Short mmCIF file of C-alpha atoms in Angstrom, two decimals:
data_model
loop_
_atom_site.label_atom_id
_atom_site.label_comp_id
_atom_site.label_asym_id
_atom_site.label_seq_id
_atom_site.Cartn_x
_atom_site.Cartn_y
_atom_site.Cartn_z
CA MET A 1 97.90 219.22 166.67
CA SER A 2 94.37 218.10 166.57
CA ARG A 3 95.89 215.06 168.61
CA ILE A 4 97.77 217.25 171.34
CA TRP A 5 94.45 219.48 171.65
CA SER A 6 92.10 216.29 171.65
CA GLU A 7 90.12 215.14 174.80
CA GLU A 8 92.40 211.93 174.32
CA GLY A 9 95.38 214.27 174.49
CA ARG A 10 94.46 216.02 177.86
CA LEU A 11 93.76 213.32 179.44
CA ALA A 12 97.24 211.50 178.40
CA ARG A 13 99.39 214.28 180.02
CA TRP A 14 97.02 214.68 183.03
CA LEU A 15 98.21 211.25 184.09
CA GLU A 16 102.10 212.63 183.06
CA VAL A 17 101.27 215.26 185.80
CA GLU A 18 99.67 213.82 187.60
CA LEU A 19 103.38 210.56 187.71
CA ALA A 20 105.06 213.08 188.07
CA ALA A 21 103.88 214.10 191.10
CA LEU A 22 103.90 210.79 192.37
CA ASP A 23 107.52 210.44 191.54
CA GLY A 24 108.10 213.25 193.81
CA TRP A 25 106.24 211.90 196.86
CA GLY A 26 108.13 209.11 196.41
CA GLU A 27 111.80 210.23 196.14
CA LEU A 28 110.63 212.12 199.68
CA GLY A 29 109.50 209.38 200.40
CA THR A 30 105.97 210.42 201.37
CA ILE A 31 104.22 207.53 199.25
CA PRO A 32 105.88 204.08 199.34
CA ALA A 33 108.06 203.98 196.53
CA ALA A 34 106.62 200.23 195.66
CA ASP A 35 102.69 202.29 195.22
CA VAL A 36 104.38 204.30 192.78
CA ALA A 37 105.74 201.82 191.23
CA ALA A 38 103.25 200.02 190.72
CA ILE A 39 100.39 202.99 190.27
CA ARG A 40 102.91 203.57 186.98
CA ALA A 41 102.46 200.03 185.91
CA ALA A 42 98.62 199.80 186.28
CA ALA A 43 98.13 203.07 184.99
CA LYS A 44 96.33 204.31 181.59
CA PRO A 45 94.36 207.54 180.75
CA PRO A 46 90.86 207.14 180.96
CA THR A 47 88.86 206.99 177.87
CA PRO A 48 87.26 210.26 177.04
CA GLU A 49 83.64 208.05 177.12
CA ARG A 50 84.40 206.86 181.33
CA VAL A 51 85.60 210.32 182.07
CA ALA A 52 82.15 212.02 180.96
CA GLU A 53 80.36 209.47 182.09
CA ILE A 54 81.54 209.86 185.69
CA GLU A 55 81.46 213.55 185.12
CA ARG A 56 77.56 213.52 184.67
CA VAL A 57 77.49 212.77 188.88
CA THR A 58 80.70 214.35 189.45
CA ASP A 59 79.95 217.43 187.98
CA HIS A 60 83.96 218.59 188.26
CA ASP A 61 85.98 216.77 185.73
CA LEU A 62 88.95 216.64 186.78
CA ALA A 63 88.01 214.76 189.80
CA ALA A 64 86.33 212.60 187.00
CA PHE A 65 89.70 211.67 185.75
CA VAL A 66 91.21 210.86 188.95
CA ASP A 67 88.25 208.52 189.85
CA ALA A 68 88.53 207.22 186.40
CA VAL A 69 92.36 206.49 187.22
CA ALA A 70 91.92 205.09 190.35
CA GLU A 71 89.62 202.49 189.88
CA GLN A 72 91.98 201.28 187.61
CA LEU A 73 94.24 200.84 190.95
CA GLY A 74 94.59 198.77 194.01
CA PRO A 75 94.52 200.02 197.14
CA GLU A 76 97.35 202.29 195.89
CA GLY A 77 95.14 204.17 194.15
CA ARG A 78 94.38 206.46 196.83
CA TRP A 79 97.82 207.97 195.73
CA VAL A 80 96.01 209.61 192.80
CA HIS A 81 95.89 214.07 192.86
CA TYR A 82 97.77 212.89 196.38
CA GLY A 83 98.08 217.50 197.61
CA LEU A 84 96.60 218.12 194.36
CA THR A 85 94.57 220.67 193.76
CA SER A 86 92.60 220.81 189.77
CA SER A 87 94.95 224.07 188.32
CA ASP A 88 97.77 221.82 189.66
CA VAL A 89 97.24 219.11 187.08
CA VAL A 90 95.17 220.98 184.33
CA ASP A 91 97.56 224.70 183.90
CA THR A 92 100.60 222.54 184.19
CA THR A 93 98.66 219.79 181.38
CA LEU A 94 98.30 223.36 178.78
CA SER A 95 102.00 223.96 179.15
CA LEU A 96 102.78 220.86 177.86
CA GLN A 97 100.38 221.10 175.63
CA ILE A 98 101.65 224.37 174.57
CA GLN A 99 104.70 223.52 174.00
CA ASP A 100 104.22 220.49 172.08
CA ALA A 101 101.96 222.81 169.78
CA GLY A 102 103.98 225.53 169.48
CA LYS A 103 106.66 223.28 168.34
CA LEU A 104 104.79 222.15 165.30
CA LEU A 105 104.34 226.15 164.71
CA LEU A 106 107.96 226.83 165.05
CA VAL A 107 108.78 223.54 161.87
CA GLU A 108 105.44 225.32 160.12
CA ILE A 109 107.54 228.92 159.88
CA ASP A 110 110.32 227.06 159.22
CA ARG A 111 109.16 225.70 156.88
CA ALA A 112 107.02 229.27 155.25
CA LEU A 113 110.34 230.65 155.72
CA ASP A 114 112.35 228.41 153.40
CA ALA A 115 109.81 228.48 150.44
CA VAL A 116 109.96 232.08 150.48
CA VAL A 117 113.18 232.33 149.98
CA ARG A 118 113.53 229.95 147.49
CA ARG A 119 110.53 231.85 145.34
CA ALA A 120 112.65 235.63 146.62
CA GLU A 121 115.52 234.58 145.08
CA GLN A 122 114.27 232.85 142.34
CA HIS A 123 112.17 236.15 141.40
CA ARG A 124 114.96 238.97 142.42
CA ASP A 125 115.32 240.32 139.83
CA SER A 126 112.21 240.18 138.53
CA ILE A 127 111.00 244.20 138.27
CA CYS A 128 107.28 245.19 139.29
CA ILE A 129 105.93 247.91 140.40
CA GLY A 130 105.51 248.94 144.06
CA ARG A 131 102.39 250.61 145.34
CA SER A 132 101.53 253.33 147.88
CA HIS A 133 98.10 253.85 148.53
CA GLY A 134 97.24 251.34 145.56
CA ILE A 135 98.74 254.19 142.59
CA HIS A 136 101.53 253.23 140.93
CA ALA A 137 104.46 254.59 142.93
CA GLU A 138 108.74 252.87 141.73
CA PRO A 139 109.41 249.61 140.22
CA THR A 140 110.20 247.63 143.03
CA THR A 141 111.08 243.92 142.55
CA PHE A 142 109.07 240.90 143.37
CA GLY A 143 111.87 238.94 145.38
CA TRP A 144 112.29 242.32 147.00
CA LYS A 145 109.03 242.48 148.44
CA LEU A 146 108.95 237.94 149.46
CA ALA A 147 112.25 239.19 151.41
CA GLY A 148 110.20 241.26 153.80
CA TRP A 149 107.86 238.73 153.92
CA ALA A 150 111.20 236.36 154.97
CA PHE A 151 112.33 238.65 157.45
CA GLU A 152 109.29 239.37 159.36
CA LEU A 153 108.35 235.79 159.25
CA ASP A 154 112.25 235.05 161.11
CA ARG A 155 110.81 237.93 163.27
CA ASP A 156 107.49 235.81 163.76
CA ARG A 157 109.31 232.98 165.06
CA THR A 158 111.72 234.74 167.39
CA ARG A 159 108.62 236.07 169.11
CA LEU A 160 106.61 232.87 169.21
CA ALA A 161 109.40 231.18 170.09
CA ARG A 162 109.88 234.12 173.41
CA ALA A 163 106.61 232.95 174.48
CA LEU A 164 107.21 229.43 174.28
CA GLU A 165 109.64 229.57 176.65
CA SER A 166 107.32 232.06 178.99
CA ASN A 167 104.51 229.63 178.98
CA ARG A 168 107.44 226.05 179.64
CA VAL A 169 106.52 226.68 183.56
CA GLY A 170 104.42 224.06 186.17
CA GLN A 171 102.65 224.99 189.10
CA LEU A 172 101.92 221.66 191.32
CA SER A 173 101.07 224.41 194.38
CA GLY A 174 98.31 223.34 196.04
CA THR A 175 95.23 225.45 196.78
CA VAL A 176 95.83 229.34 196.58
CA GLY A 177 99.41 228.19 196.30
CA THR A 178 100.46 228.01 199.60
CA TYR A 179 102.02 224.71 199.17
CA ALA A 180 99.63 223.91 202.37
CA ALA A 181 99.32 220.12 201.64
CA ILE A 182 102.22 219.70 199.14
CA ASP A 183 105.71 219.87 199.43
CA PRO A 184 107.82 222.69 197.10
CA GLU A 185 110.31 219.68 195.88
CA VAL A 186 107.80 217.21 195.19
CA GLU A 187 106.72 220.41 192.36
CA ARG A 188 110.44 220.90 191.66
CA ILE A 189 111.17 217.45 191.21
CA ALA A 190 107.95 216.43 188.80
CA CYS A 191 108.54 220.09 186.71
CA GLU A 192 112.08 218.78 185.98
CA ARG A 193 110.85 215.81 184.77
CA LEU A 194 108.86 216.85 182.54
CA GLY A 195 110.44 219.52 181.47
CA LEU A 196 108.96 222.78 182.70
CA GLU A 197 110.27 225.44 184.86
CA THR A 198 108.99 226.17 188.10
CA ASP A 199 106.79 228.37 188.15
CA PRO A 200 108.44 231.79 190.81
CA VAL A 201 104.65 232.37 192.25
CA SER A 202 101.65 230.72 191.63
CA THR A 203 98.25 231.35 193.22
CA GLN A 204 96.62 228.29 192.51
CA VAL A 205 97.20 229.11 189.23
CA ILE A 206 99.24 230.27 186.31
CA ALA A 207 98.88 233.70 186.21
CA ARG A 208 97.68 234.54 182.24
CA ASP A 209 99.72 236.90 181.90
CA ARG A 210 101.30 234.43 180.26
CA HIS A 211 99.05 232.87 177.83
CA ALA A 212 97.80 236.87 177.18
CA GLU A 213 101.22 236.48 176.08
CA LEU A 214 100.95 233.19 173.81
CA LEU A 215 98.21 234.44 171.64
CA ALA A 216 99.31 238.09 171.31
CA MET A 217 102.35 236.32 169.41
CA LEU A 218 99.76 233.74 167.95
CA ALA A 219 98.08 236.86 166.81
CA LEU A 220 101.12 238.53 165.07
CA VAL A 221 102.24 235.55 163.11
CA ALA A 222 98.36 235.40 161.77
CA ALA A 223 98.87 239.04 161.22
CA SER A 224 101.62 238.45 159.01
CA LEU A 225 100.22 236.11 157.30
CA ASP A 226 97.06 238.10 156.35
CA ARG A 227 99.55 241.12 155.02
CA PHE A 228 101.27 238.07 152.74
CA ALA A 229 97.29 237.09 151.65
CA THR A 230 96.46 240.15 151.07
CA GLU A 231 99.01 241.86 148.11
CA ILE A 232 98.60 237.96 146.07
CA ARG A 233 94.84 238.70 146.39
CA HIS A 234 95.52 241.96 145.29
CA LEU A 235 98.13 240.88 142.35
CA ALA A 236 95.69 238.21 141.20
CA ARG A 237 93.49 240.54 140.54
CA THR A 238 92.16 240.25 137.27
CA GLU A 239 93.53 244.30 136.17
CA VAL A 240 96.94 243.20 137.76
CA ARG A 241 97.37 240.10 136.98
CA GLU A 242 100.70 240.05 138.05
CA VAL A 243 100.49 235.79 140.31
CA GLU A 244 97.85 233.25 140.53
CA GLU A 245 97.68 230.64 142.93
CA PRO A 246 98.37 227.13 142.25
CA PHE A 247 95.11 225.97 139.69
CA ALA A 248 95.97 222.42 139.18
CA ALA A 249 93.62 220.71 136.58
CA GLY A 250 90.09 219.52 137.40
CA MET A 251 90.08 222.04 139.77
CA LYS A 252 86.74 224.46 140.20
CA GLY A 253 86.61 228.42 141.02
CA SER A 254 82.93 228.84 140.75
CA SER A 255 80.56 227.34 140.44
CA ALA A 256 78.64 229.11 137.63
CA MET A 257 81.53 230.25 135.97
CA PRO A 258 84.10 228.14 134.23
CA HIS A 259 86.14 230.66 133.53
CA LYS A 260 87.36 231.34 137.71
CA ARG A 261 90.38 231.48 139.07
CA ASN A 262 90.26 232.39 142.59
CA PRO A 263 92.53 233.10 145.03
CA LYS A 264 91.00 231.45 147.74
CA VAL A 265 92.80 229.80 150.40
CA ALA A 266 94.29 233.25 150.16
CA GLU A 267 91.32 234.22 150.98
CA ARG A 268 90.73 231.46 153.42
CA ILE A 269 94.17 232.70 155.19
CA CYS A 270 92.72 236.05 155.80
CA GLY A 271 89.70 235.00 157.38
CA LEU A 272 91.21 232.52 159.78
CA ALA A 273 93.19 235.82 160.77
CA ARG A 274 91.10 236.73 161.77
CA VAL A 275 89.68 233.67 164.44
CA VAL A 276 94.01 234.14 165.76
CA ARG A 277 93.90 238.35 166.27
CA ALA A 278 90.25 237.23 168.46
CA SER A 279 91.67 234.71 170.31
CA ALA A 280 94.30 237.75 171.90
CA ILE A 281 91.22 239.67 172.94
CA VAL A 282 90.02 236.92 175.17
CA GLY A 283 93.59 236.00 176.64
CA PHE A 284 93.90 239.83 177.68
CA GLU A 285 90.24 239.62 179.37
CA ASN A 286 91.90 235.93 180.64
CA VAL A 287 94.02 238.07 182.86
CA ALA A 288 91.67 239.78 185.89
CA LEU A 289 90.57 237.30 188.16
CA TRP A 290 89.34 237.15 191.21
CA HIS A 291 91.35 237.12 194.27
CA GLU A 292 93.96 234.39 193.91
CA ARG A 293 91.59 232.63 191.34
CA ASP A 294 88.56 232.56 189.96
CA ILE A 295 87.94 229.83 186.81
CA SER A 296 85.77 232.44 184.23
CA HIS A 297 89.69 232.12 182.24
CA SER A 298 88.86 228.51 182.33
CA SER A 299 86.02 228.14 179.76
CA ALA A 300 86.53 230.55 177.56
CA GLU A 301 90.57 229.18 178.02
CA ARG A 302 89.12 225.74 176.13
CA ILE A 303 87.71 227.59 173.68
CA VAL A 304 90.43 230.22 172.19
CA VAL A 305 93.96 228.08 172.95
CA PRO A 306 92.66 225.37 170.95
CA ASP A 307 91.51 226.89 168.08
CA ALA A 308 94.73 229.23 167.28
CA PHE A 309 96.88 226.72 167.63
CA LEU A 310 94.80 224.83 165.28
CA ALA A 311 94.00 227.42 162.79
CA LEU A 312 97.27 228.58 162.73
CA ASP A 313 98.77 225.61 161.58
CA TYR A 314 96.62 224.93 158.95
CA MET A 315 97.19 229.30 157.85
CA LEU A 316 101.19 227.88 157.70
CA ASP A 317 100.59 225.15 156.09
CA ARG A 318 98.03 226.28 153.28
CA PHE A 319 100.61 229.79 152.53
CA THR A 320 103.45 227.85 152.16
CA TRP A 321 100.83 226.10 149.44
CA ILE A 322 100.49 228.85 147.97
CA VAL A 323 104.02 230.34 147.65
CA ASP A 324 105.21 227.12 146.90
CA GLY A 325 103.60 226.64 143.43
CA LEU A 326 102.66 230.69 143.04
CA VAL A 327 102.34 230.94 139.33
CA VAL A 328 104.29 234.13 138.45
CA TYR A 329 103.96 236.31 135.94
CA PRO A 330 107.09 238.61 134.83
CA GLU A 331 106.26 239.33 131.68
CA ARG A 332 102.53 241.46 133.01
CA MET A 333 105.33 243.48 135.98
CA ARG A 334 106.29 244.88 132.95
CA ARG A 335 103.17 246.07 131.68
CA ASN A 336 101.84 247.35 134.78
CA ILE A 337 105.02 249.21 135.07
CA ASP A 338 104.82 250.75 131.24
CA ALA A 339 100.66 251.48 131.79
CA SER A 340 101.41 254.57 133.45
CA HIS A 341 103.59 256.18 130.68
CA GLY A 342 106.70 256.20 132.64
CA LEU A 343 105.68 258.18 135.36
CA VAL A 344 107.93 255.92 137.32
CA PHE A 345 110.47 257.97 136.85
CA SER A 346 109.31 261.14 138.03
CA HIS A 347 111.31 261.01 141.13
CA ARG A 348 114.33 261.07 139.59
CA LEU A 349 114.22 263.55 137.12
CA LEU A 350 113.33 265.54 140.06
CA LEU A 351 116.58 264.78 142.18
CA ALA A 352 118.57 265.43 138.48
CA LEU A 353 117.30 268.25 137.60
CA VAL A 354 117.72 269.49 141.79
CA GLY A 355 121.12 268.24 140.91
CA ALA A 356 121.77 270.79 138.63
CA GLY A 357 120.95 273.03 139.90
CA LEU A 358 117.32 274.05 139.75
CA ASP A 359 115.44 275.10 142.98
CA ARG A 360 113.02 272.59 144.37
CA GLY A 361 109.87 273.62 144.83
CA GLU A 362 111.04 274.87 140.90
CA ALA A 363 112.09 271.39 139.63
CA TYR A 364 108.75 269.78 140.92
CA ARG A 365 106.99 272.10 139.33
CA VAL A 366 108.06 271.21 135.56
CA VAL A 367 108.37 267.72 136.65
CA GLN A 368 104.80 267.34 138.28
CA ARG A 369 103.40 269.57 135.19
CA HIS A 370 104.68 266.43 132.41
CA ALA A 371 103.66 263.98 134.54
CA MET A 372 99.94 265.11 134.94
CA GLN A 373 99.57 265.36 131.47
CA ALA A 374 101.03 262.29 130.96
CA TRP A 375 98.27 260.65 133.56
CA ASP A 376 95.42 263.11 132.42
CA GLU A 377 96.36 262.44 128.51
CA GLU A 378 97.51 258.88 128.24
CA ARG A 379 101.27 260.31 126.93
CA ASP A 380 104.27 259.10 126.83
CA PHE A 381 106.30 260.72 129.87
CA ARG A 382 109.53 260.79 128.82
CA GLU A 383 108.83 262.10 125.49
CA LEU A 384 106.91 265.15 127.50
CA VAL A 385 110.39 265.35 128.99
CA LEU A 386 112.54 265.47 125.84
CA ALA A 387 110.66 267.77 123.99
CA ASP A 388 110.93 270.39 127.46
CA SER A 389 113.80 272.79 126.58
CA GLU A 390 113.69 274.46 129.85
CA ILE A 391 114.33 270.78 131.26
CA SER A 392 117.15 269.70 127.99
CA THR A 393 119.04 273.54 129.09
CA ARG A 394 119.62 271.91 131.92
CA LEU A 395 120.15 267.89 131.51
CA ASP A 396 122.27 266.26 128.94
CA THR A 397 121.51 263.37 127.14
CA ALA A 398 123.30 261.16 128.85
CA ALA A 399 121.91 262.52 131.88
CA LEU A 400 118.21 262.18 130.70
CA GLU A 401 119.42 258.34 129.31
CA SER A 402 120.11 257.98 132.90
CA VAL A 403 116.90 259.27 134.67
CA PHE A 404 115.17 256.46 132.26
CA ASP A 405 117.32 253.63 133.28
CA LEU A 406 114.79 250.99 134.83
CA ALA A 407 117.82 248.56 136.05
CA ALA A 408 119.07 251.47 138.59
CA THR A 409 116.13 252.07 139.81
CA VAL A 410 116.66 249.04 141.76
CA GLN A 411 120.61 248.40 141.94
CA HIS A 412 120.97 248.32 145.15
CA VAL A 413 118.78 244.68 144.89
CA ASP A 414 121.76 242.44 145.57
CA ILE A 415 122.14 244.30 150.06
CA VAL A 416 118.63 243.72 150.68
CA PHE A 417 119.58 239.86 149.22
CA GLU A 418 123.36 239.72 150.80
CA ARG A 419 121.18 239.99 154.13
CA LEU A 420 118.29 237.64 152.95
CA ARG A 421 121.10 235.22 152.56
CA ALA A 422 122.87 235.80 156.27
CA LEU A 423 119.41 235.06 157.37
CA ALA A 424 119.05 231.94 155.78
CA HIS A 425 122.39 231.22 156.89
CA ASN A 426 121.79 232.12 160.87
CA GLN A 427 124.75 234.11 160.02
CA GLU A 428 125.28 237.80 161.55
CA ALA A 429 122.92 241.21 159.28
CA VAL A 430 124.00 242.06 157.23
CA HIS A 431 123.78 246.13 156.52
CA VAL A 432 125.00 248.71 154.95
#
């Protein structure tokens, strides 16, 4: 990823675009084929240092690049950049860089998805408490939680792939995009050789709604990773301790406190997500340019596009590392369920009473009374319920046993994992 966005990588791509344009001119016969062949044989990407040296005089990076390429050549060097304007090369190169970088991100998403699916299968039946508002709600399984992450990563992949396709366009249309100095056929030939579609209408620049969409999709992937990392951080808190980041021998969680094993990589992911989301805002700001073009987008884009790709690439790599090595404590999960004194069964009791004929409002009142007593006095909810004749006259022993059956609370987990396996095997999703 660093190579793609390096100065050397950019100059190499600039030369590819220039050579593709020369191929187009050569096919049309405007530039002698022998000159095109000579340029292709001799032209090499100039060094960043040489371009910078010339730019100190020209105060124009693309013009400096053209001079640095031409000076390697003989008389045929006069054809370099023939009929083109700077944005033709810069924007088309950016499209190529985006495609290269996007392919790497798609691979990283696939790695993360594979890791999540594998760990989800391992913990399909590891029952843990589900929380709403941070408070105990009802049981779920850790695998069920991870399955949700897998489907979100799949959606992220689909959205990113779509945005990459929207940016798979090039343009060699000249000043203000009117082809006044270049044949549209040159653009078609060059883009085809570069693996790009021709932008239907460019205005010397490719419209930045495409790039805004891309940055927004990168931000969405980052937001997903932020959500997953935040969950890991919460579950790693001392009071919860249901999971823990990998912690190898020799690692130190704190310079001062030898006992610390902090979720620092998850925190790093959350922090970088803010950077990527901020890049999306810049993308939206770059859409509105003056008339056919200005360069107010250029300076900001040179920062946020590479940085967003680089940050997200790192985030995905570190997220996969966390998931692969995540330490999971199923026994602690069970103790945490028990810590709320059986209140996780209150909804099942409510439904059982309603099913037995009790008015819903009255049933809620009865269940809530025992639930509040169990919570306030730290007493066992089940014992309070069993001692209530108002409940026992409506629900027999078998019915009450069913109410407090922990396995029954996650009895439909197989449905979710059928869908997950279909996703993992690229099959049609399975629904209830």
